[in-house]
Short mmCIF file of C-alpha atoms and ligand atoms in Angstrom, two decimals:
data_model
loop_
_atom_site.label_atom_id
_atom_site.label_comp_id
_atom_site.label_asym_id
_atom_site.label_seq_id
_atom_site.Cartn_x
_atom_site.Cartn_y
_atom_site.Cartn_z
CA UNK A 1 78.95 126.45 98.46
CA UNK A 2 82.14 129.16 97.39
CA UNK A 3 83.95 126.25 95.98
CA UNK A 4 81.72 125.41 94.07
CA UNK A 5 80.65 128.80 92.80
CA UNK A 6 84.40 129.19 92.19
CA UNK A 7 84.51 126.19 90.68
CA UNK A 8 82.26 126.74 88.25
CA UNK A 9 83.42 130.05 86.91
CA UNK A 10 86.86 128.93 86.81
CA UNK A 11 86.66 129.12 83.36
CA UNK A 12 86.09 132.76 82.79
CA UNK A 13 89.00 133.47 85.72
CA UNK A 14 91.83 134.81 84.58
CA UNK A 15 95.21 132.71 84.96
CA UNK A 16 96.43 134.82 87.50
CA UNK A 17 93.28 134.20 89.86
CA UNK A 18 93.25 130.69 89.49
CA UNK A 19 97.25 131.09 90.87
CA UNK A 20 95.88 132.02 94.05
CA UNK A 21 93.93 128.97 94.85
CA UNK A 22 96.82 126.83 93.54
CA UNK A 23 99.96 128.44 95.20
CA UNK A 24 99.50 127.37 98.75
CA UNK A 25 100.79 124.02 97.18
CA UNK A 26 103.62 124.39 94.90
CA UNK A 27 107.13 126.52 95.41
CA UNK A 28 106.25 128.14 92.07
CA UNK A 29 106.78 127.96 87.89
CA UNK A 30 110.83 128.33 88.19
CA UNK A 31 113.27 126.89 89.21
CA UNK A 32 114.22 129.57 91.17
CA UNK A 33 111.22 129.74 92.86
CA UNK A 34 111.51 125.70 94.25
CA UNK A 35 115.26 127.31 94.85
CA UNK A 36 113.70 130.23 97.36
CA UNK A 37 111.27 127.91 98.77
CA UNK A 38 114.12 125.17 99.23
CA UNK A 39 116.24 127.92 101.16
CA UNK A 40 113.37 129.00 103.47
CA UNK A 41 112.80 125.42 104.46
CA UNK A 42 116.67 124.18 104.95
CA UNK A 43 117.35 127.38 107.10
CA UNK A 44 114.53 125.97 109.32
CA UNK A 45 116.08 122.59 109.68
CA UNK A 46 114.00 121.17 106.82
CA UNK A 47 115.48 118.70 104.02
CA UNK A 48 113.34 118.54 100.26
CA UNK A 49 112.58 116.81 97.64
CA UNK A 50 112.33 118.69 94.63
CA UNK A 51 109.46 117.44 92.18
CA UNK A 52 109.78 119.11 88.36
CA UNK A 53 105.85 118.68 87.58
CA UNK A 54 105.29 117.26 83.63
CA UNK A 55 102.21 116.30 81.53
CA UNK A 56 101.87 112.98 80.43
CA UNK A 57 103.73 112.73 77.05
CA UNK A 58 103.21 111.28 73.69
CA UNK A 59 106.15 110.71 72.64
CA UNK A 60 110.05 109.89 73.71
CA UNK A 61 110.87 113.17 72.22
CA UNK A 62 109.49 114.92 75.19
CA UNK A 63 110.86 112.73 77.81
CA UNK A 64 114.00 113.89 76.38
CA UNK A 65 113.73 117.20 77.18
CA UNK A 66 112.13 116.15 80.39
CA UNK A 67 115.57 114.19 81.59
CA UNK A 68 118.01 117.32 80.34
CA UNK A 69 115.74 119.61 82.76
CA UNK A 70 116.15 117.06 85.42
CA UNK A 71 119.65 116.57 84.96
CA UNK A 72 119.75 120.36 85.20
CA UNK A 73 117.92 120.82 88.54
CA UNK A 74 120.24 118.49 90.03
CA UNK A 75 122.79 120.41 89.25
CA UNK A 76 121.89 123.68 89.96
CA UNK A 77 120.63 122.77 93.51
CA UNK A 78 124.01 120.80 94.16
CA UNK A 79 125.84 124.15 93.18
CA UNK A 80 123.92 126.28 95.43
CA UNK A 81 124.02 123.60 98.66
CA UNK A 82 120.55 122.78 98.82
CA UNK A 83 119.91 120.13 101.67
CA UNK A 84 117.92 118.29 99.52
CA UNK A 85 117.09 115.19 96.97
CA UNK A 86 114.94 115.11 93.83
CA UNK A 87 111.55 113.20 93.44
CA UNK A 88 110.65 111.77 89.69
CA UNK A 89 107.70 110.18 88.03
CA UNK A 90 108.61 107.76 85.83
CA UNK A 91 105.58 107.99 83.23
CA UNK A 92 106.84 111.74 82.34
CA UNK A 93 109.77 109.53 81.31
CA UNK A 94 108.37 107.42 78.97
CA UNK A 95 107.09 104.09 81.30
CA UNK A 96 103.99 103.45 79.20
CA UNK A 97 105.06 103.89 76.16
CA UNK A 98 108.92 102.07 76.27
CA UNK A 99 109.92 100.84 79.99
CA UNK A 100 113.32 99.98 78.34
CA UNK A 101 113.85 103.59 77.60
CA UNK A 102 112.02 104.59 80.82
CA UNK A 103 115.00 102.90 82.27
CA UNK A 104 117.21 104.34 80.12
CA UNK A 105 116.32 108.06 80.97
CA UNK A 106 116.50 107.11 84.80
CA UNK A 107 119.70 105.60 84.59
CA UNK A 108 120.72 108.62 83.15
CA UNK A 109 119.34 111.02 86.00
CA UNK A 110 120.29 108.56 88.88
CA UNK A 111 123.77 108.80 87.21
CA UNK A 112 123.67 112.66 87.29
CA UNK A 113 122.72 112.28 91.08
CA UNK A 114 125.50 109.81 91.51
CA UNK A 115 128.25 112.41 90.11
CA UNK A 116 126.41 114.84 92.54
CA UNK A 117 126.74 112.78 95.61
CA UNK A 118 122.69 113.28 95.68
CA UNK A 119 119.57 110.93 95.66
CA UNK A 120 116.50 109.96 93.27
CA UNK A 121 113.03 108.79 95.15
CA UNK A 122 111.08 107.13 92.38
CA UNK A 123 107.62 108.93 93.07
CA UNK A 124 104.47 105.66 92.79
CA UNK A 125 102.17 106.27 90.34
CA UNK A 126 98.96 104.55 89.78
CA UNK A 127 97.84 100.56 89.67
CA UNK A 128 99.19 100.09 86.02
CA UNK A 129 102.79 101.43 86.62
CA UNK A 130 103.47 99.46 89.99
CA UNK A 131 105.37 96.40 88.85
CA UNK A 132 107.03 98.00 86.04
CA UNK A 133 108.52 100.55 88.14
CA UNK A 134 109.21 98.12 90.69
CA UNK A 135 111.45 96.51 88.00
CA UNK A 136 113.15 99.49 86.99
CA UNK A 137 113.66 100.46 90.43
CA UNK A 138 115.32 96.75 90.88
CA UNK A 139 117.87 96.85 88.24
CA UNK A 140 118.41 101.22 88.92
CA UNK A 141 119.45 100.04 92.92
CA UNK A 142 121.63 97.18 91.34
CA UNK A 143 123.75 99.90 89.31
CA UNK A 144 123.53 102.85 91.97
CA UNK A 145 123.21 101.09 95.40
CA UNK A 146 123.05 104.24 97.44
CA UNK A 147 121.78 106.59 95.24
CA UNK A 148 118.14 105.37 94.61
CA UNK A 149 114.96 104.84 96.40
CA UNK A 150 111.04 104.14 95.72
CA UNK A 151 107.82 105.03 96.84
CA UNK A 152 105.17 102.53 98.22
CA UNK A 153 101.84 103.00 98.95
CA UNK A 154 99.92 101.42 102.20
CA UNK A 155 96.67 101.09 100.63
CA UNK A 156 97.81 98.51 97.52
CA UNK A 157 97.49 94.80 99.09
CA UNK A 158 100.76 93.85 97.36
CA UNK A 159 103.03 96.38 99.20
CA UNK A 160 104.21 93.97 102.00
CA UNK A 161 105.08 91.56 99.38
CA UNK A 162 106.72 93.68 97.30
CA UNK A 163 108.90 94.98 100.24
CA UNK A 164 109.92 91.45 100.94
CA UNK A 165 110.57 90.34 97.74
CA UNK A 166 113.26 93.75 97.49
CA UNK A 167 115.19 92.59 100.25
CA UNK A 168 117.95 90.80 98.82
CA UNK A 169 119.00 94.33 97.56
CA UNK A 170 119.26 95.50 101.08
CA UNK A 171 122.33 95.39 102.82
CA UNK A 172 123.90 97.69 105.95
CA UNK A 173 126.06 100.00 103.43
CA UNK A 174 123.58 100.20 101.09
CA UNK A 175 120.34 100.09 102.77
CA UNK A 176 116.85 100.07 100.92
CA UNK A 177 114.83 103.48 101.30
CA UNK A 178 111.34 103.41 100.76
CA UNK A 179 108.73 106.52 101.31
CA UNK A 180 105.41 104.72 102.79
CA UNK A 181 102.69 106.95 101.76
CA UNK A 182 99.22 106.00 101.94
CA UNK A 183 98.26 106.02 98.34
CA UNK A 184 96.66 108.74 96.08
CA UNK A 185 94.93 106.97 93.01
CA UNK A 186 91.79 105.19 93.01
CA UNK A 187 92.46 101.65 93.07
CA UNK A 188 89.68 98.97 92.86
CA UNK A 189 89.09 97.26 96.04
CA UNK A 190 90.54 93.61 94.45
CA UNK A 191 93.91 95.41 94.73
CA UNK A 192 93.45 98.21 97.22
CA UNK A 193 92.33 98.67 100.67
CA UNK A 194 89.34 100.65 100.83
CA UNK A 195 89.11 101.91 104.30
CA UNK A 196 90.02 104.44 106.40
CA UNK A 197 91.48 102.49 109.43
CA UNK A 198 92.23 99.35 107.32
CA UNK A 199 94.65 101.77 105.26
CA UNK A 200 96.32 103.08 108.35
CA UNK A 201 96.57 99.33 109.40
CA UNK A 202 98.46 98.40 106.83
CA UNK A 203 100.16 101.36 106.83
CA UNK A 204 101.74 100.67 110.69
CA UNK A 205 102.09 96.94 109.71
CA UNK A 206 104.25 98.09 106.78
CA UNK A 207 106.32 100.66 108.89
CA UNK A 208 107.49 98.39 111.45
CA UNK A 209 108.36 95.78 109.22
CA UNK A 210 110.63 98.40 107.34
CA UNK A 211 112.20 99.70 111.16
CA UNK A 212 112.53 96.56 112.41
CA UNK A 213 114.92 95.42 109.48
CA UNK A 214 116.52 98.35 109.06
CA UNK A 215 115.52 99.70 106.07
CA UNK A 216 115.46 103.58 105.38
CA UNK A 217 111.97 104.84 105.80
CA UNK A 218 110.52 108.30 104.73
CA UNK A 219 107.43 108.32 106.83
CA UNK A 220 105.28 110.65 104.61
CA UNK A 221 102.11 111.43 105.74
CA UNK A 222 99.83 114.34 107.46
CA UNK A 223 98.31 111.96 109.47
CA UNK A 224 98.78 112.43 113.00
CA UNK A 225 97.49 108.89 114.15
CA UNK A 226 100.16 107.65 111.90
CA UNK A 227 102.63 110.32 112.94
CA UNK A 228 101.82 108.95 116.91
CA UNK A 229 102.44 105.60 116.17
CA UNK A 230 105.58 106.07 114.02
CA UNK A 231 106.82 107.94 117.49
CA UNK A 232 106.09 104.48 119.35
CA UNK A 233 107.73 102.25 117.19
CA UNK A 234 110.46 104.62 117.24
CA UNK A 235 111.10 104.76 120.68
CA UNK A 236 110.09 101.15 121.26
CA UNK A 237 112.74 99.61 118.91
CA UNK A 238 115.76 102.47 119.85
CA UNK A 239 115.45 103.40 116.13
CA UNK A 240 118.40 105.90 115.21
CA UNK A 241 117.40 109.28 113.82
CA UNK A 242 119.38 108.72 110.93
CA UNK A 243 117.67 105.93 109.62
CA UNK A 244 114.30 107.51 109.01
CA UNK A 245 112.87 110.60 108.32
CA UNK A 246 109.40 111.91 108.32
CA UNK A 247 107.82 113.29 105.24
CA UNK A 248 105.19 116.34 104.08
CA UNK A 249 103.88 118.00 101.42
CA UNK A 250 104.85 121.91 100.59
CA UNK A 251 101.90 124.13 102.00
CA UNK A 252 99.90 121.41 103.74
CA UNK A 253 99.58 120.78 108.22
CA UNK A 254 103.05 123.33 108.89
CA UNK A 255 101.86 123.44 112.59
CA UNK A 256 102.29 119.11 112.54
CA UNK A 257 105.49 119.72 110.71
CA UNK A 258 106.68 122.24 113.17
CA UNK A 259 105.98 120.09 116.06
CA UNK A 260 107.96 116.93 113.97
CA UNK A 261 111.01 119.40 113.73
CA UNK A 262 111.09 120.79 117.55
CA UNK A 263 110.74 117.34 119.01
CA UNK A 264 113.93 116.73 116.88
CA UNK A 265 113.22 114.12 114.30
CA UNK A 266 114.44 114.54 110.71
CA UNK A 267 111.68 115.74 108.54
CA UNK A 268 111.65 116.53 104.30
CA UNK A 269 109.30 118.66 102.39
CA UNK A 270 108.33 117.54 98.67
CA UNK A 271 108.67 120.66 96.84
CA UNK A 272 107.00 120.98 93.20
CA UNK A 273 107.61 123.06 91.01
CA UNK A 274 107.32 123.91 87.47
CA UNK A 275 105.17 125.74 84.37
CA UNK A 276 102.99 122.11 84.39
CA UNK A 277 101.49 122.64 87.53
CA UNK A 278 99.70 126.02 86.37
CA UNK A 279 97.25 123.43 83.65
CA UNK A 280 97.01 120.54 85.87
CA UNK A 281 95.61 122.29 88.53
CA UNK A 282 93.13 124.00 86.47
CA UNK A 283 91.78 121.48 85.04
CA UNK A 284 91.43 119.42 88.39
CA UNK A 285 89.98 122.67 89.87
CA UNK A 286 87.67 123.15 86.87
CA UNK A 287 86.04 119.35 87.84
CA UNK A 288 85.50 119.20 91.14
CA UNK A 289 85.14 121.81 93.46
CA UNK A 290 87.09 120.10 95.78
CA UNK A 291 89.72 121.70 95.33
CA UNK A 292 92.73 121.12 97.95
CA UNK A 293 91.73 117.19 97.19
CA UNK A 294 92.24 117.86 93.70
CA UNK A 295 95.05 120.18 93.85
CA UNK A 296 97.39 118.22 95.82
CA UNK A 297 96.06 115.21 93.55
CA UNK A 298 97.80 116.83 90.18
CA UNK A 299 100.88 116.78 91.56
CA UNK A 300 100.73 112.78 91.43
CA UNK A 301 97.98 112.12 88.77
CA UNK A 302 98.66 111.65 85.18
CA UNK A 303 96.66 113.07 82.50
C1 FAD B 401 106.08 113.56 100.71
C2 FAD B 401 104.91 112.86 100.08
C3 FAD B 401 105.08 112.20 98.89
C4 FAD B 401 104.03 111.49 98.31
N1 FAD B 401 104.26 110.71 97.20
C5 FAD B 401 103.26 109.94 96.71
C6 FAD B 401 103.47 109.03 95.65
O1 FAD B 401 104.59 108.90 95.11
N2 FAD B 401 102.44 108.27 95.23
C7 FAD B 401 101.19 108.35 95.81
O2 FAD B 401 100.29 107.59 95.41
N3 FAD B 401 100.95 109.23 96.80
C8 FAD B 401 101.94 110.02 97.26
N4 FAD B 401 101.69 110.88 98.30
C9 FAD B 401 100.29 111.16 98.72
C10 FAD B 401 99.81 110.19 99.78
O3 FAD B 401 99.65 108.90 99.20
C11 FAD B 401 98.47 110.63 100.38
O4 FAD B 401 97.49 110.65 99.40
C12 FAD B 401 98.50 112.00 101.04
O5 FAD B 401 99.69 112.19 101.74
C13 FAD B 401 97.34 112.14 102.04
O6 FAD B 401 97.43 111.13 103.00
P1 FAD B 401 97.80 111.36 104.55
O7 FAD B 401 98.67 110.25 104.98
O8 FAD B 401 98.34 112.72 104.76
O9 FAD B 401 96.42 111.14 105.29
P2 FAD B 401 95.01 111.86 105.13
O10 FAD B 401 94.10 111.02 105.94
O11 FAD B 401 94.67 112.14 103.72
O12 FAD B 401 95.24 113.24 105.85
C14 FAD B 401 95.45 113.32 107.24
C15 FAD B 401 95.17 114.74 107.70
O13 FAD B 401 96.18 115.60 107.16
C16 FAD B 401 95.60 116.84 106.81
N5 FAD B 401 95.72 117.03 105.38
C17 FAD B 401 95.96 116.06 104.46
N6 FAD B 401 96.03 116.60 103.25
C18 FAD B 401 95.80 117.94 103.40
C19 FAD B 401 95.73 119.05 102.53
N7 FAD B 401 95.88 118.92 101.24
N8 FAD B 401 95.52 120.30 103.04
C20 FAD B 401 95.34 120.47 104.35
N9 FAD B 401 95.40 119.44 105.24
C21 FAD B 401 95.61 118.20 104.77
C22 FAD B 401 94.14 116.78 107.20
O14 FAD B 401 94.01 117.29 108.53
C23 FAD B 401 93.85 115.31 107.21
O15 FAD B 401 92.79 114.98 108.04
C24 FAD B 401 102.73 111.55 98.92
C25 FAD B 401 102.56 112.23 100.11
C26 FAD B 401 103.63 112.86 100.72
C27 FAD B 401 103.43 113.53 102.04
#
């Protein structure tokens, strides 16, 4: 009933209100900010990923300035020793509207990494982007073996598949690295699994096909069921703890996170940041009262 009342005077809240529903979830508007944030979580033995949130852009203008921020943030948080990578969406980059000079802008921020000893996850973004991203993650892990990795999502049918069919890029030096998330856009049920259980299924199919062949996973969920069984397959298969890492979001289940770090595992926190976030999420919050749903939801979701 209060989110929904809230909800529906969002409007008439001032900007600064609205922050307080919203901040839970994201290190802040600055860079600085994802800096403090970054700190706090490497002094207690946490790793990031450092998200700069966009809106979805008209034009390759924008993506321009998009890349120079990037290739900014990867600086600064190599200069200040950050234990940490960077997460992108390729659609701020221009996917939809040129997927040559998506690639283009990538190769450019992958390269940045590469000349900072550092690493680019790909964030997934909905059913339309999948193969073309897949693509440019392809000929992005040809050029820069070890310095790029993808997202997959448990809940798209394909995902198996589409692991298999990356393998012959995967080698012991330069291993593949996936995150395995469950998925956060809706997908019709042709393409997606729909249920609960059927989605963590796939999800622990997908994860021990990854461990058993050695590729890197980033096991990022809030799950605990899937948190349990990513603990058995560990143990049962003598999987080193540097060839898989569990994964969070920033301000969601710290107690489960906690309890990941003290039993010793390695464990990242996606970190977003960024003067974007402040619209998305009040818009999202303005829709549905449902508000973490929706919050944690702009952080993936294009407009
Ligand atoms: C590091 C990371 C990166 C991601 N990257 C992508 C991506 O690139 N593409 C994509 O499609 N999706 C991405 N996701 C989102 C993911 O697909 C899921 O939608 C999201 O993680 C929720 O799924 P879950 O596995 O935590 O399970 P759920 O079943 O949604 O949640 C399990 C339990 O965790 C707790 N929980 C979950 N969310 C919250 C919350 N917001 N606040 C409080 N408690 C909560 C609840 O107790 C819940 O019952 C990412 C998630 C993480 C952790």
């Amino acid at each position: 009933m209060i989110d929904k009342l809230i909800a529906k005077m969002l409007p008439l809240f001032p900007e600064k209100l609205v922050w307080i529903f919203s901040k839970r979830y994201i290190s802040g508007q600055y860079i600085e900010d994802a800096l403090s944030e970054s700190r706090k979580l490497n002094q207690n033995g946490i790793m990031v990923t450092v998200d700069l949130l966009g809106e979805y852009i008209q034009n390759l203008a924008e993506a321009d300035v998009y890349k120079e921020q990037y290739i900014d943030l990867i600086r600064r948080f190599t200069a200040e020793k950050v234990n940490g990578n960077f997460s992108v969406k390729p659609s701020m980059f221009g996917l939809l509207l040129d997927s040559e000079a998506c690639y283009h802008n990538l190769a450019d921020i992958v390269e940045a990494a590469d000349q900072c000893n550092s690493f680019i996850k790909i964030d997934m973004e909905d059913s339309e982007c999948t193969t073309i991203e897949l693509e440019i993650f392809r000929r992005l892990k040809t050029k820069f073996p070890r310095r790029v990795g993808i997202v997959v999502q448990a809940y798209m049918r394909r995902t198996l598949d589409d692991v298999k069919d990356l393998m012959d890029l995967h080698s012991p030096e330069a291993p593949l690295n996936f995150r395995l998330c469950k998925g956060i856009y809706i997908e019709d049920e042709s393409i997606a699994y729909k249920k609960y259980q059927e989605i963590r299924d796939r999800y622990v199919e997908d994860m021990r096909f990854m461990l058993e062949n050695g590729i890197y996973v980033g096991i990022a969920t809030h799950d605990k069921y899937l948190i349990d069984k990513a603990y058995e397959i560990i143990e049962q298969l003598k999987v080193p703890k540097d060839k898989y890492e569990f994964q969070m979001l920033f301000g969601v289940a710290p107690k489960l996170r906690q309890s990941i770090v003290d039993r010793g595992h390695r464990i990242r926190v996606y970190v977003p940041f960024g003067k974007q976030w402040f619209n998305y999420s009040t818009r999202r919050l303005k829709e549905n009262p449902n508000m973490v749903w929706h919050i944690i939801k702009a952080m993936f979701v294009r407009q």
